[in-house]
Short mmCIF file of N, CA and C in Angstrom, two decimals:
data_model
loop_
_atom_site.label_atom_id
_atom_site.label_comp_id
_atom_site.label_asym_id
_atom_site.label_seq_id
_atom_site.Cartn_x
_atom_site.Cartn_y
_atom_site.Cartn_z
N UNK C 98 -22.34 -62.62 36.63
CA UNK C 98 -23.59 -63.34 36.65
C UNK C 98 -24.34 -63.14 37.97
N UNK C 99 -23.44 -62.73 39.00
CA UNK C 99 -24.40 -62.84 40.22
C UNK C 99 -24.69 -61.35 40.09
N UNK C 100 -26.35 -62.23 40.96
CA UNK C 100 -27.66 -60.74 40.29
C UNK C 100 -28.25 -61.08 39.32
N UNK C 101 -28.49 -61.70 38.16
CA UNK C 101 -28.74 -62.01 37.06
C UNK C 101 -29.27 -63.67 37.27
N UNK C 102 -28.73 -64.66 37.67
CA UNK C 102 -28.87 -66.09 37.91
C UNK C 102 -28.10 -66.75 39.03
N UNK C 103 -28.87 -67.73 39.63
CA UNK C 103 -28.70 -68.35 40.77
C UNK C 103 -28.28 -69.77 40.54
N UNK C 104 -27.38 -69.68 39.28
CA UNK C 104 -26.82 -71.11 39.59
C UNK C 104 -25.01 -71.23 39.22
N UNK C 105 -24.60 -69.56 39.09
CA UNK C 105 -23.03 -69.36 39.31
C UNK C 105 -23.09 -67.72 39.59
N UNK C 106 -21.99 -67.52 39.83
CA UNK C 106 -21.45 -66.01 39.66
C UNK C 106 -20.66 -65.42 38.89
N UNK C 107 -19.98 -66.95 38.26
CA UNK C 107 -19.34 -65.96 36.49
C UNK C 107 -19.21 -66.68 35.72
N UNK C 108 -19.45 -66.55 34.30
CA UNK C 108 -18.95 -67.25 33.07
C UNK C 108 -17.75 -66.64 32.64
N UNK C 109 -16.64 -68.13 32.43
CA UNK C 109 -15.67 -67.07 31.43
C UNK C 109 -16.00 -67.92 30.29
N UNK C 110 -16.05 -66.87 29.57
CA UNK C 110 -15.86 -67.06 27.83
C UNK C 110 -14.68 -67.04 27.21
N UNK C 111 -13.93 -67.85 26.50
CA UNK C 111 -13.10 -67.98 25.69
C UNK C 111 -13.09 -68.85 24.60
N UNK C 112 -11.81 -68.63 23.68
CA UNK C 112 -12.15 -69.58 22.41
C UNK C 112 -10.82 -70.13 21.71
N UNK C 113 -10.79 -70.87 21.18
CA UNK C 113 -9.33 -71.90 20.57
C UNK C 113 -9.77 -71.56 18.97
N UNK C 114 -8.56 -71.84 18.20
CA UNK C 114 -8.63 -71.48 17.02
C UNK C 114 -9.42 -72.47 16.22
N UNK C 115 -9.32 -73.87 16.67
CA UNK C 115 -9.99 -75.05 16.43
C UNK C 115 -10.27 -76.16 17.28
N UNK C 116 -11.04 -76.99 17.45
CA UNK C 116 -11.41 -77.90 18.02
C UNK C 116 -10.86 -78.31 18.76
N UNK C 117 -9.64 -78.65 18.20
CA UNK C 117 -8.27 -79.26 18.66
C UNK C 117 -7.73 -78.48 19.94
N UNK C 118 -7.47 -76.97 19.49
CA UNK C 118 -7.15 -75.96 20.44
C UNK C 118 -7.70 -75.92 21.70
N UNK C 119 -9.10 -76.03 21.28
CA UNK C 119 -10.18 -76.07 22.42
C UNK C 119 -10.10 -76.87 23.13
N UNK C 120 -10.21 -77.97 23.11
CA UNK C 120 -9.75 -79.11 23.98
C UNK C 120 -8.38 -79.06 24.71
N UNK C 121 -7.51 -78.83 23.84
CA UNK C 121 -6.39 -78.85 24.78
C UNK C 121 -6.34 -77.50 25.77
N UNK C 122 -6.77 -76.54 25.94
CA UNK C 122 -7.17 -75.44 26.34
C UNK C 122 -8.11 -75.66 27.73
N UNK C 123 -9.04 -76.55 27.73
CA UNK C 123 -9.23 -77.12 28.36
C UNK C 123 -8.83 -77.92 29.12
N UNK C 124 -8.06 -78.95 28.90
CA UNK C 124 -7.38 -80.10 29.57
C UNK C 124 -6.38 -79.35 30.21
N UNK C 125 -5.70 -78.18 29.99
CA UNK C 125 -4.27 -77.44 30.71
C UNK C 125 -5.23 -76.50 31.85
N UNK C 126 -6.92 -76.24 31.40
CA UNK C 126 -7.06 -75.55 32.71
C UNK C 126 -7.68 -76.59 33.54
N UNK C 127 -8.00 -77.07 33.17
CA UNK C 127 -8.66 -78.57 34.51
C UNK C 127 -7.95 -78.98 35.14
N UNK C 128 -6.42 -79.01 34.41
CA UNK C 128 -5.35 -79.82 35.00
C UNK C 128 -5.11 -78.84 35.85
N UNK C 129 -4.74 -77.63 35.77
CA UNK C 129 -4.55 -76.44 36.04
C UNK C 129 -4.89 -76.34 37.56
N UNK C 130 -6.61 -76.20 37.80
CA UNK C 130 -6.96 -76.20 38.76
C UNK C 130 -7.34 -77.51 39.51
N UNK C 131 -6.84 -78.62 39.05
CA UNK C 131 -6.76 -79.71 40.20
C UNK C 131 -5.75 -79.83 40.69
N UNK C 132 -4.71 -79.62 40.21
CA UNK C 132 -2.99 -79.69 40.49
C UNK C 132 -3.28 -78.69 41.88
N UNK C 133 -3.33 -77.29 41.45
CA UNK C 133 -3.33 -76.46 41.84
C UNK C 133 -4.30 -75.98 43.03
N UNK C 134 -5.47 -76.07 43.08
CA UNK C 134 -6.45 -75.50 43.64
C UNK C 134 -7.41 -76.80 44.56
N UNK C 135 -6.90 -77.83 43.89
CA UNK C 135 -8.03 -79.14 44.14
C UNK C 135 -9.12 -79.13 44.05
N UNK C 136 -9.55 -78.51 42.98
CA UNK C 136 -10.88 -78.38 42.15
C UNK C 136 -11.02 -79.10 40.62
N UNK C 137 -12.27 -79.74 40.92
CA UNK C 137 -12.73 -80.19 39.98
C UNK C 137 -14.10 -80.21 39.38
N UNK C 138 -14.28 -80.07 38.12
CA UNK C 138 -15.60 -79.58 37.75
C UNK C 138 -16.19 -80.69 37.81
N UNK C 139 -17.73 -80.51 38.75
CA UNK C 139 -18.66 -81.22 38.92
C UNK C 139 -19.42 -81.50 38.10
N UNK C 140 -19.02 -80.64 36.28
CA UNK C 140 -20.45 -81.24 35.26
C UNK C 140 -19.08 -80.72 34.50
N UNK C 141 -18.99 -81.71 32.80
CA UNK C 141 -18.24 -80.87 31.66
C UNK C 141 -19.46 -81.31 30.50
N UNK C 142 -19.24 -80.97 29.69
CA UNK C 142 -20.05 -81.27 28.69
C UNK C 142 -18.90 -80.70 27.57
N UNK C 143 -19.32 -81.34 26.12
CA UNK C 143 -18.66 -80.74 25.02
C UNK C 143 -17.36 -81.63 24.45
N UNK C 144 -16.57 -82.71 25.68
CA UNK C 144 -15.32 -83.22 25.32
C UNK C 144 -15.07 -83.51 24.21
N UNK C 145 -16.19 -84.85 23.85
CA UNK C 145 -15.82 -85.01 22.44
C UNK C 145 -16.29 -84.24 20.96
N UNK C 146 -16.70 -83.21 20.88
CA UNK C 146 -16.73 -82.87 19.71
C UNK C 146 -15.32 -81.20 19.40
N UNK C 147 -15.76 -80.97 21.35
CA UNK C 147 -14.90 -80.09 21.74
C UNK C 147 -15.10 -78.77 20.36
N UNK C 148 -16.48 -78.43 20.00
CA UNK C 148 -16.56 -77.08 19.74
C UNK C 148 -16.99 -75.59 20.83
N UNK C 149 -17.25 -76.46 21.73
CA UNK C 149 -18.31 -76.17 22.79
C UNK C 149 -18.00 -76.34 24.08
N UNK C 150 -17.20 -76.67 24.81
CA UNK C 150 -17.06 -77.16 26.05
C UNK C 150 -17.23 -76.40 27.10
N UNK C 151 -18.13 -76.89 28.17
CA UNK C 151 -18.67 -76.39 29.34
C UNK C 151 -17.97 -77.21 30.76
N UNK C 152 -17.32 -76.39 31.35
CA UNK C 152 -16.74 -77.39 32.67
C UNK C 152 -17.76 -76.46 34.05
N UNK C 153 -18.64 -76.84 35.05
CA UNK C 153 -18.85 -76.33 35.64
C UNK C 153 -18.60 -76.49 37.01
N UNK C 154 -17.60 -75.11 37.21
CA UNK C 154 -16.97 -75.01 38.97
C UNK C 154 -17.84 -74.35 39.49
N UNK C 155 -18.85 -74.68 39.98
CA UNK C 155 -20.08 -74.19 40.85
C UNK C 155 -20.20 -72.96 40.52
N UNK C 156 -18.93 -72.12 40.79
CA UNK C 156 -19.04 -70.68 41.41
C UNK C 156 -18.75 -69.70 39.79
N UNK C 157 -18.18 -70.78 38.69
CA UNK C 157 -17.35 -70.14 37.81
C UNK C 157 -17.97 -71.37 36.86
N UNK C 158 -18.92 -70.94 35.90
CA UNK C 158 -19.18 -71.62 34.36
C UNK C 158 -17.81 -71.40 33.28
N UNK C 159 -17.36 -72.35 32.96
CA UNK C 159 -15.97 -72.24 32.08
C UNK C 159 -16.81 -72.61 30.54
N UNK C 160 -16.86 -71.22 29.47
CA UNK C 160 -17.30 -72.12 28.50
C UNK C 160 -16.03 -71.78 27.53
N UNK C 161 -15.57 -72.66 26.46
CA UNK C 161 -14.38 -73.00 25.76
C UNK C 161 -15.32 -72.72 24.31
N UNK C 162 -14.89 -72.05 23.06
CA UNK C 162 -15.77 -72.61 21.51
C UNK C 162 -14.79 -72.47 20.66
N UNK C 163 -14.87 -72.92 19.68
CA UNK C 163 -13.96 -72.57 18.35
C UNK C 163 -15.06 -70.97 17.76
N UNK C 164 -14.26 -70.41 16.94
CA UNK C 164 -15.01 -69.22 16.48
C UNK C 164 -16.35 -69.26 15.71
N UNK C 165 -16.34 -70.54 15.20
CA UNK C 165 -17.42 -70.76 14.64
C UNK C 165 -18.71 -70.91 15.85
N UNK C 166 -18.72 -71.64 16.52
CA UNK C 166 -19.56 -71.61 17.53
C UNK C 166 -19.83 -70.68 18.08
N UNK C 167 -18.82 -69.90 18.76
CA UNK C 167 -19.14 -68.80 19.77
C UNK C 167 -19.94 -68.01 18.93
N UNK C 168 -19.57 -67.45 17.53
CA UNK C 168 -20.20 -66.77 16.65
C UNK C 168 -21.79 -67.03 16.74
N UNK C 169 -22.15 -68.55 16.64
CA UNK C 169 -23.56 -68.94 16.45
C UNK C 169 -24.17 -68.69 17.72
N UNK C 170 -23.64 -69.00 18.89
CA UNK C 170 -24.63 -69.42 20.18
C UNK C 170 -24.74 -67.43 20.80
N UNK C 171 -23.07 -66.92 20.65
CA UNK C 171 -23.51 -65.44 21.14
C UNK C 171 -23.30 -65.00 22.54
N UNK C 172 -23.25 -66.34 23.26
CA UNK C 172 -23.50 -65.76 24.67
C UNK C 172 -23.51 -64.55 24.97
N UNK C 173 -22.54 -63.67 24.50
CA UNK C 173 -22.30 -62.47 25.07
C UNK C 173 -23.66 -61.55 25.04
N UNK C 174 -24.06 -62.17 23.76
CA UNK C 174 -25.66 -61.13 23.71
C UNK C 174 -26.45 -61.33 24.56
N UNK C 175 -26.64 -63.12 24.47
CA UNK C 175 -27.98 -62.87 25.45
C UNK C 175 -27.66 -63.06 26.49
N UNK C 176 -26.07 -62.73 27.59
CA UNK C 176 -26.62 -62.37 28.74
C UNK C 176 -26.17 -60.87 28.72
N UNK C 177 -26.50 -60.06 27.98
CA UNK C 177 -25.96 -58.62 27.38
C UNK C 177 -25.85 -57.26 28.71
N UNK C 178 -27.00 -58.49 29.44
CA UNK C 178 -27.25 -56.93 30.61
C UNK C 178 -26.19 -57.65 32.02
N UNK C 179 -25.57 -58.33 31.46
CA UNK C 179 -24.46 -58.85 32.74
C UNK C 179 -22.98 -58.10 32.62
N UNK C 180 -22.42 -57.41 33.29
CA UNK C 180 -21.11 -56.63 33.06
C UNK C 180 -19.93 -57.73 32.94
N UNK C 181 -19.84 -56.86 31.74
CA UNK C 181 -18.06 -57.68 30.85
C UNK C 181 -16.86 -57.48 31.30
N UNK C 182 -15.75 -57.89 31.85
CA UNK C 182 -14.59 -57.57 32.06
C UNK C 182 -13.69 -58.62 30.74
N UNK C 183 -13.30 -58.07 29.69
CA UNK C 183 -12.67 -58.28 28.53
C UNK C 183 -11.06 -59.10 28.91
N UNK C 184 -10.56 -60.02 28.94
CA UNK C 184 -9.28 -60.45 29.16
C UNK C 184 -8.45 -60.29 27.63
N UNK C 185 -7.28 -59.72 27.67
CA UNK C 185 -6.53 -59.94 26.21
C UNK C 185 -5.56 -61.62 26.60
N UNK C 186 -5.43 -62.46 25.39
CA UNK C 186 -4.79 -63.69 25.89
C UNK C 186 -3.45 -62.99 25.99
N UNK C 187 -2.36 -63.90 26.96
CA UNK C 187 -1.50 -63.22 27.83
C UNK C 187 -0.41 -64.13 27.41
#
């Protein structure tokens, strides 16, 4: 993102098989990096419906979707001219 917008330098995109997934996917990386890092996201959005969830670490936009969502919203397209580095889950 940096070069492109001035209010982070990366989105990661990922996705849970369902709602359910998503959320908890979430809650293990928040936990993740407060345990760990002593970071905490200054904005989340999405908890309760949790198709969607946005945690934002200033530097790093975390967005979470079930497949159905990601499918609709796309991100990847429209920020299309921002370079992708692809993660396989591990």
């Amino acid at each position: 993102m940096r070069g492109v917008c001035d209010f982070t330098d990366f989105f990661v995109i990922a996705s849970g098989r369902n709602a359910r997934q998503t959320k908890a996917i979430y809650d293990d990386v928040a936990g993740t990096l407060k345990k760990e890092q002593k970071l905490i996201a200054r904005a989340t959005a999405g908890l309760p419906e949790a198709t969607w969830i946005v945690g934002d670490y200033n530097d790093v936009v975390l967005h979470l979707f079930t497949p159905e969502t990601r499918r609709f919203y796309r991100l990847e397209d429209l920020w299309s001219d921002v370079p992708a580095i692809k993660v396989a889950a591990g």
